[in-house]
Tab-separated table of C-alpha atoms and ligand atoms in Angstrom:
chain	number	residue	atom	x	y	z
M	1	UNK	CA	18.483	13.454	11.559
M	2	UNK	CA	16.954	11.233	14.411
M	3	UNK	CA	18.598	9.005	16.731
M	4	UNK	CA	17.204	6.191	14.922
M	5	UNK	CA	18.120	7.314	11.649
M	6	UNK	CA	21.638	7.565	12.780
M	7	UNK	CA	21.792	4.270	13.987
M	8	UNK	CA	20.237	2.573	11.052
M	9	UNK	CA	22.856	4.453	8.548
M	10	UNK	CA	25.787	3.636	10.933
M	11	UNK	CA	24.053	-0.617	10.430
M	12	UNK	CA	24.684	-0.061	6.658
M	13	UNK	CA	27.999	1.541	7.217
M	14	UNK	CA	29.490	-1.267	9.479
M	15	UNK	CA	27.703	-3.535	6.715
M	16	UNK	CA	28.832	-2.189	3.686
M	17	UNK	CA	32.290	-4.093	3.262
M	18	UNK	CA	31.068	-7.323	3.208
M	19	UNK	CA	28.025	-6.277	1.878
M	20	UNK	CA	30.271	-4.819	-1.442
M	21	UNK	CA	32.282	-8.078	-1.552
M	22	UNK	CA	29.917	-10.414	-1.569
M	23	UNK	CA	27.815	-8.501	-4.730
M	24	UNK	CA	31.203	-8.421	-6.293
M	25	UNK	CA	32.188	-11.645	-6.264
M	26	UNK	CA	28.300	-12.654	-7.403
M	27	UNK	CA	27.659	-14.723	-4.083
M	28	UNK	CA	24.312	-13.286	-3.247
M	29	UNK	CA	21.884	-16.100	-3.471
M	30	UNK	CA	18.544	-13.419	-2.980
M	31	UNK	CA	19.435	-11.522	-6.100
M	32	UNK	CA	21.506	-13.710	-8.232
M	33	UNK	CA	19.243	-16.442	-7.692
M	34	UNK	CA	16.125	-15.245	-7.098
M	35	UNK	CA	15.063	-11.555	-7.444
M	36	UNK	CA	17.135	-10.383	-10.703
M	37	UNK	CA	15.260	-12.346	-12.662
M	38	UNK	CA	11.890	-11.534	-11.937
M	39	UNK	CA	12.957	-7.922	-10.983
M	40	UNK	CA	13.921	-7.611	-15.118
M	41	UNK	CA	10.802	-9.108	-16.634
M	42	UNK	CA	8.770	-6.527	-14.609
M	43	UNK	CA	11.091	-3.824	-15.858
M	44	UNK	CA	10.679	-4.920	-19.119
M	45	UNK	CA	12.378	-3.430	-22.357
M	46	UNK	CA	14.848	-0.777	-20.502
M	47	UNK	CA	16.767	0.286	-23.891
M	48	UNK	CA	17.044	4.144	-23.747
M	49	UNK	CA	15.025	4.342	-20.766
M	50	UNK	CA	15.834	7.188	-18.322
M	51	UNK	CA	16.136	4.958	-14.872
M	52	UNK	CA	16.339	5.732	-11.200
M	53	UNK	CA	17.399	3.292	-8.628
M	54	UNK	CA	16.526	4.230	-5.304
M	55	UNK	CA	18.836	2.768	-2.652
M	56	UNK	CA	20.838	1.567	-5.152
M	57	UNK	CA	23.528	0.171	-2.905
M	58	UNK	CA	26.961	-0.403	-4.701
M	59	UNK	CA	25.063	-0.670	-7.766
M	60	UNK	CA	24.764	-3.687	-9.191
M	61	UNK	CA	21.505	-3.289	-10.458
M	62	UNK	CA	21.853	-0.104	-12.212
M	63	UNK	CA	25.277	-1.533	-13.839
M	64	UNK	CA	22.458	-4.396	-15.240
M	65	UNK	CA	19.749	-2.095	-16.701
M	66	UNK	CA	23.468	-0.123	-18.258
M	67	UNK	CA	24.262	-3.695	-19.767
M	68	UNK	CA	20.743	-3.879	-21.226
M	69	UNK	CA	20.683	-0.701	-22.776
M	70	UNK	CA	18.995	2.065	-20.287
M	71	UNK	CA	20.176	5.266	-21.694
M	72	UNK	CA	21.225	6.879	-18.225
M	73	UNK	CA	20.580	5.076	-14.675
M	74	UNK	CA	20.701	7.263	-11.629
M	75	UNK	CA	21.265	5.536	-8.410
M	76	UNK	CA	21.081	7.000	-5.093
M	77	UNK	CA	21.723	5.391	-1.595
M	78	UNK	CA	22.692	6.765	1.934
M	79	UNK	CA	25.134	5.222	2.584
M	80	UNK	CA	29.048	6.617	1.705
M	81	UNK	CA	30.574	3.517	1.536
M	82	UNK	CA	28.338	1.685	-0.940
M	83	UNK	CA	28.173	4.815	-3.523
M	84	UNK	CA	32.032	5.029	-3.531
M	85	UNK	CA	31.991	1.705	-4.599
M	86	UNK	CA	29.658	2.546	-7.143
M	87	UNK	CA	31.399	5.014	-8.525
M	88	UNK	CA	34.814	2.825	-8.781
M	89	UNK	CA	33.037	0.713	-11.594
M	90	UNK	CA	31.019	3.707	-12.933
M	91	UNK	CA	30.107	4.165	-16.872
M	92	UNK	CA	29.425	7.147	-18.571
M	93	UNK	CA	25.830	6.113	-18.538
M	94	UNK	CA	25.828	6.149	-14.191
M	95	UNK	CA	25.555	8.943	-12.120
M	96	UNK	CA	25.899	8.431	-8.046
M	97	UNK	CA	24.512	10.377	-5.161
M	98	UNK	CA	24.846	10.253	-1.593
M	99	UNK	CA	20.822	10.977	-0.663
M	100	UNK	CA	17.970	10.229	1.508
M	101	UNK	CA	15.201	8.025	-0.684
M	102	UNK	CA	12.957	10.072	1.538
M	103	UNK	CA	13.645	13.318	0.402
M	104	UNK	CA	14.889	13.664	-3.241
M	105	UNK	CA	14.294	17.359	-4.096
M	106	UNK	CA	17.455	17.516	-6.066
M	107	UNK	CA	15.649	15.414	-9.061
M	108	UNK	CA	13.537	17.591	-10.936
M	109	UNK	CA	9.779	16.322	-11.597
M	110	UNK	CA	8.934	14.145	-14.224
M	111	UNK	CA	12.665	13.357	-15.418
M	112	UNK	CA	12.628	9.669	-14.817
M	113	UNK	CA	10.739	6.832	-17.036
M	114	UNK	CA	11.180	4.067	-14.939
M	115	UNK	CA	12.167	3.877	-10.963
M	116	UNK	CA	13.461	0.934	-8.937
M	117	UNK	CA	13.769	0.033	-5.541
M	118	UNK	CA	15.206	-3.344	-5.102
M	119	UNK	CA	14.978	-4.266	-1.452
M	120	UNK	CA	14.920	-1.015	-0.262
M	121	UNK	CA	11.512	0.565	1.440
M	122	UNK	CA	11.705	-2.028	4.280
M	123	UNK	CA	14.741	-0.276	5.414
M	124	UNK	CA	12.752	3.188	5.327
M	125	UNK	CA	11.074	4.990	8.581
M	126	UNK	CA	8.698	6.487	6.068
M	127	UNK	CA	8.283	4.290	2.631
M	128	UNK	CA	5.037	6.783	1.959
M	129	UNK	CA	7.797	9.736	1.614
M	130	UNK	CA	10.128	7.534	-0.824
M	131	UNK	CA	6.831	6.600	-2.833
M	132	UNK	CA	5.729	10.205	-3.327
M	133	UNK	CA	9.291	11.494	-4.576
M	134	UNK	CA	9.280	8.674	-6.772
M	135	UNK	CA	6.121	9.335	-8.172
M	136	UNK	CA	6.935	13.478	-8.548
M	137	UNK	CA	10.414	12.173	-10.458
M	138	UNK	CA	8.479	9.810	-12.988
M	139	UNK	CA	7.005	10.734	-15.739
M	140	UNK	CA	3.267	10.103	-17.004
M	141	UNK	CA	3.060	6.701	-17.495
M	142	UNK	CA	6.285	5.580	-15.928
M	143	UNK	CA	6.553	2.982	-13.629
M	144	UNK	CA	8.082	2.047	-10.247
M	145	UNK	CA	8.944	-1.758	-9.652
M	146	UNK	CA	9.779	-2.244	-5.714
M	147	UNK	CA	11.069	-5.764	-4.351
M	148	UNK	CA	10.571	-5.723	-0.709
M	149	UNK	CA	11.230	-8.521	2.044
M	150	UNK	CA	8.035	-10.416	2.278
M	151	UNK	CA	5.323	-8.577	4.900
M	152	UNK	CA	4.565	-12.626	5.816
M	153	UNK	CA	8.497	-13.292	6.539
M	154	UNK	CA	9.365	-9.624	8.017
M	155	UNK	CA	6.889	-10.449	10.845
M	156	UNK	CA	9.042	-12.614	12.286
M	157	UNK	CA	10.756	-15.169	10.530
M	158	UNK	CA	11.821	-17.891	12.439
M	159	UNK	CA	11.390	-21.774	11.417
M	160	UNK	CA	9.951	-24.392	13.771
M	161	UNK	CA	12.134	-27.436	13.806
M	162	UNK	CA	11.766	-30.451	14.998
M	163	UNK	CA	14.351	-32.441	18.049
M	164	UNK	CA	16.136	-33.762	15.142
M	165	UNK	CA	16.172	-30.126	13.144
M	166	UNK	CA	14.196	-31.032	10.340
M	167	UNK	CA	12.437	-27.792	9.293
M	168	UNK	CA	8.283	-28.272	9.712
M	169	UNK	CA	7.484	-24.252	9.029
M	170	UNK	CA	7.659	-20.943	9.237
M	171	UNK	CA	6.124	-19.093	12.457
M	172	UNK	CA	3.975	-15.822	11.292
M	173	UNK	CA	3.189	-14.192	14.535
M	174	UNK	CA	2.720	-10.503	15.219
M	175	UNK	CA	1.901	-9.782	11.849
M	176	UNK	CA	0.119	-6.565	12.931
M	177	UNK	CA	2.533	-5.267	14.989
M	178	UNK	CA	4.326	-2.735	12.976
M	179	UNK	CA	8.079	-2.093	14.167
M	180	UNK	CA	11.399	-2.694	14.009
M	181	UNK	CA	12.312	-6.196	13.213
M	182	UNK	CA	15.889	-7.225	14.311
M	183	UNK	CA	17.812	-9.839	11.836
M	184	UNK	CA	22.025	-10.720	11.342
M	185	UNK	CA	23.338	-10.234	8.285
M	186	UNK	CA	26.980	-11.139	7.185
M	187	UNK	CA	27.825	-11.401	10.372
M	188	UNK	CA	26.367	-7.781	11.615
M	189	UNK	CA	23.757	-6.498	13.011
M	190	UNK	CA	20.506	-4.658	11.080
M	191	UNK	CA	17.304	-3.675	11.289
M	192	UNK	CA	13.985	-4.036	8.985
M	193	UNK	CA	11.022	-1.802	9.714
M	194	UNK	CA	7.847	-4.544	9.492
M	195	UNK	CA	4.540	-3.420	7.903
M	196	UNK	CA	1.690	-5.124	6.970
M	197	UNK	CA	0.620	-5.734	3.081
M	198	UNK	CA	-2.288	-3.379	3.284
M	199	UNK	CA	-0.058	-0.754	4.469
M	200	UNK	CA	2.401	-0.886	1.554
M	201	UNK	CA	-0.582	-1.013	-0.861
M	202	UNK	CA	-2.452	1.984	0.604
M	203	UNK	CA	0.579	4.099	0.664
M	204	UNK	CA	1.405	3.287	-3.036
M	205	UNK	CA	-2.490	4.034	-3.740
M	206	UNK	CA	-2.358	7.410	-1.475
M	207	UNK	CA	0.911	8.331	-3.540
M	208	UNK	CA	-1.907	8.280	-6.629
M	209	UNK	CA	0.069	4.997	-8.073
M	210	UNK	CA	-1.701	2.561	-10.006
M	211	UNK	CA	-1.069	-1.348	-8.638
M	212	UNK	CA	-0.318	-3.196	-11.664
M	213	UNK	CA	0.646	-6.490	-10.648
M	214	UNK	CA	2.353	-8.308	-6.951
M	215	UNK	CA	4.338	-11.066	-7.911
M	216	UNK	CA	5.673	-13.676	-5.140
M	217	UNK	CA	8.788	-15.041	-6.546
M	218	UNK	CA	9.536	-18.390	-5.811
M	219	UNK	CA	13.276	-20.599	-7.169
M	220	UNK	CA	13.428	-21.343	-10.435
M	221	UNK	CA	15.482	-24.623	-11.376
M	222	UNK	CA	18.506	-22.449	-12.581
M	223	UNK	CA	18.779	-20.824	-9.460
M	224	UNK	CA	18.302	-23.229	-7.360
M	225	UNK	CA	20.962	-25.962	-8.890
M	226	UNK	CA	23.157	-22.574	-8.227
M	227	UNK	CA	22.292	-21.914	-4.658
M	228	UNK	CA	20.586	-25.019	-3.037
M	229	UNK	CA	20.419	-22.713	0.147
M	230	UNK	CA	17.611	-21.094	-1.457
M	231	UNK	CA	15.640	-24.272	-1.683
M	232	UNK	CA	12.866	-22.892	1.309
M	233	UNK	CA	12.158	-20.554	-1.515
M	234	UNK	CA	9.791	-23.264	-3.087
M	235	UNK	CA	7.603	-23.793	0.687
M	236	UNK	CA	7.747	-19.748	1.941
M	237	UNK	CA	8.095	-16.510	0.481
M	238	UNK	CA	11.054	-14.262	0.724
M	239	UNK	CA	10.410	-11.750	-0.993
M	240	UNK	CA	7.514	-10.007	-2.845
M	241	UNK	CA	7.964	-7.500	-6.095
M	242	UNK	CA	5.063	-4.593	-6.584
M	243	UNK	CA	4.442	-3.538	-9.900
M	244	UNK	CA	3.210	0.058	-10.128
M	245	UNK	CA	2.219	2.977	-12.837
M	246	UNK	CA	2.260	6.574	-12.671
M	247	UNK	CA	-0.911	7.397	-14.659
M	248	UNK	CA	-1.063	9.042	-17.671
M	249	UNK	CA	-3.375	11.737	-16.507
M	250	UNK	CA	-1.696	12.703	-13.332
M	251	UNK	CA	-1.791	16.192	-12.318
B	1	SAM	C1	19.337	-4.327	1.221
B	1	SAM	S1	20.385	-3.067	0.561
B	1	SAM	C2	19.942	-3.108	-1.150
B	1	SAM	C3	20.978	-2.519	-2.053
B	1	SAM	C4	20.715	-2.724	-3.553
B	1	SAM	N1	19.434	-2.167	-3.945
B	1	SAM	C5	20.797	-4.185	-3.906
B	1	SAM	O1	19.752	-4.821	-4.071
B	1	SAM	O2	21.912	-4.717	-3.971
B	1	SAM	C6	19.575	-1.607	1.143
B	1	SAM	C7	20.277	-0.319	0.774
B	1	SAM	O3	19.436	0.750	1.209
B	1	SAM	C8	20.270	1.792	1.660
B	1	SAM	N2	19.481	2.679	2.520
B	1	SAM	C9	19.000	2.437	3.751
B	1	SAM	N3	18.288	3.492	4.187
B	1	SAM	C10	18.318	4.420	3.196
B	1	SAM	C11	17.762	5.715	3.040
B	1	SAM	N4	17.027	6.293	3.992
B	1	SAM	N5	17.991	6.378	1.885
B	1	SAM	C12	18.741	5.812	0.896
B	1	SAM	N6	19.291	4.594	1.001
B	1	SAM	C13	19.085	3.901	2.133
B	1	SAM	C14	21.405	1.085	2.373
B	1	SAM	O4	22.535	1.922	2.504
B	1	SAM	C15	21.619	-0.113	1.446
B	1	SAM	O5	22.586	0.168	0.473
């Protein structure tokens, strides 16, 4: 393993406690506000679906699809911490493994009907690697449904504000500088990798995936009266969900 791969695993280690508790307890404005909902209506109907969850983290999402009838969820995530928390609430219908989401040899080809990442490649090196195991563990047809931090807001990020600290915008900057973006979360330290929109879509399309459908999520009034933090939600995007298909025909 790298240097830098070390040191982004040992972010998500020193991140992982507060990380756990806060999903527990339901506090996490970006998914329980936001992305869940949007995130399920692009899965669609998940009963007896075979389902893969790549970077699960403590596994909140695959204990979701469980509750709405996938037949087995698989998630997978690097880091220790957040898969033996996973594995405390585990059903008969969850399997957990410590893995790379680059390099997922131990899933056989084709076993997998749908595949999720939920805010996951913009913590990759290499998101093309992830997107080609994904596509060797799906089978014809299936899909992959990735939310990913906005390429407009993981350029930079900051807002503009004025003397009195009224927020006026967002600054984009950079935007085609590809690198490391640094960002505090909870309290710690981590790191995004920044890429552009046209290099997410021509690694999905290299990867032989169909692009079904980007959707921008923005609030919705339910989340919103739940989390008024989330209110810049309605002026700049977040976060950004691709929609993509294995074809039918693949080799
Ligand atoms: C932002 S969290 C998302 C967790 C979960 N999907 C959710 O939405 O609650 C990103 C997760 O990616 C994991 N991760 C980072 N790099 C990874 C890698 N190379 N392989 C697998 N998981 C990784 C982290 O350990 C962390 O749990």
């Amino acid at each position: 393993m790298s240097t830098k791969e070390t040191e982004l695993r040992h972010e998500w280690l020193r991140l992982a406690p507060a990380w756990i508790k806060q999903a527990r307890e339901r506090r996490m404005p970006s998914r329980d506000g936001l992305l869940d909902n949007p995130m399920l209506a692009a899965c669609g109907d998940v009963r007896d679906l075979t389902i893969l969850d790549s970077g699960c983290g403590e596994g909140r999402f695959c204990r979701i699809l469980v509750d709405r009838g996938a037949r087995q969820v698989v998630g997978i995530d690097a880091c220790e911490a957040m898969i033996d928390a996973a594995r405390e609430l585990q059903s008969e219908k969850e399997t957990y493994w410590i893995a790379d989401a680059e390099d997922l040899s131990f899933l056989q080809d084709r076993s997998f009907d749908l595949a999720i990442s939920y805010l996951n490649q913009c913590d990759l090196l290499d998101f093309r690697a992830n997107t080609r195991e994904v596509f060797r563990v799906l089978r014809l047809g299936g899909r992959f449904i990735i939310a990913n931090v906005h390429p407009m807001r993981s350029a930079v990020g900051d807002w503009q504000t004025s003397d009195d600290g009224t927020k006026q915008h967002v600054i984009l900057d950079n935007y085609f500088e590809e690198r490391d973006r640094h960002w505090k979360m909870l309290d710690c330290d981590f790191t995004n990798i920044h890429r552009t929109l046209s290099t997410y879509v021509k690694g999905f399309r290299e990867s032989r995936f169909v692009l079904d459908n980007i959707i921008e999520p923005t609030v919705e009034a339910e989340g919103l009266a739940r989390f008024p933090e989330l209110s810049d939600e309605k002026r700049v995007p977040n976060f950004i969900i691709f929609v993509l298909t294995k074809p039918k025909s693949s080799l």
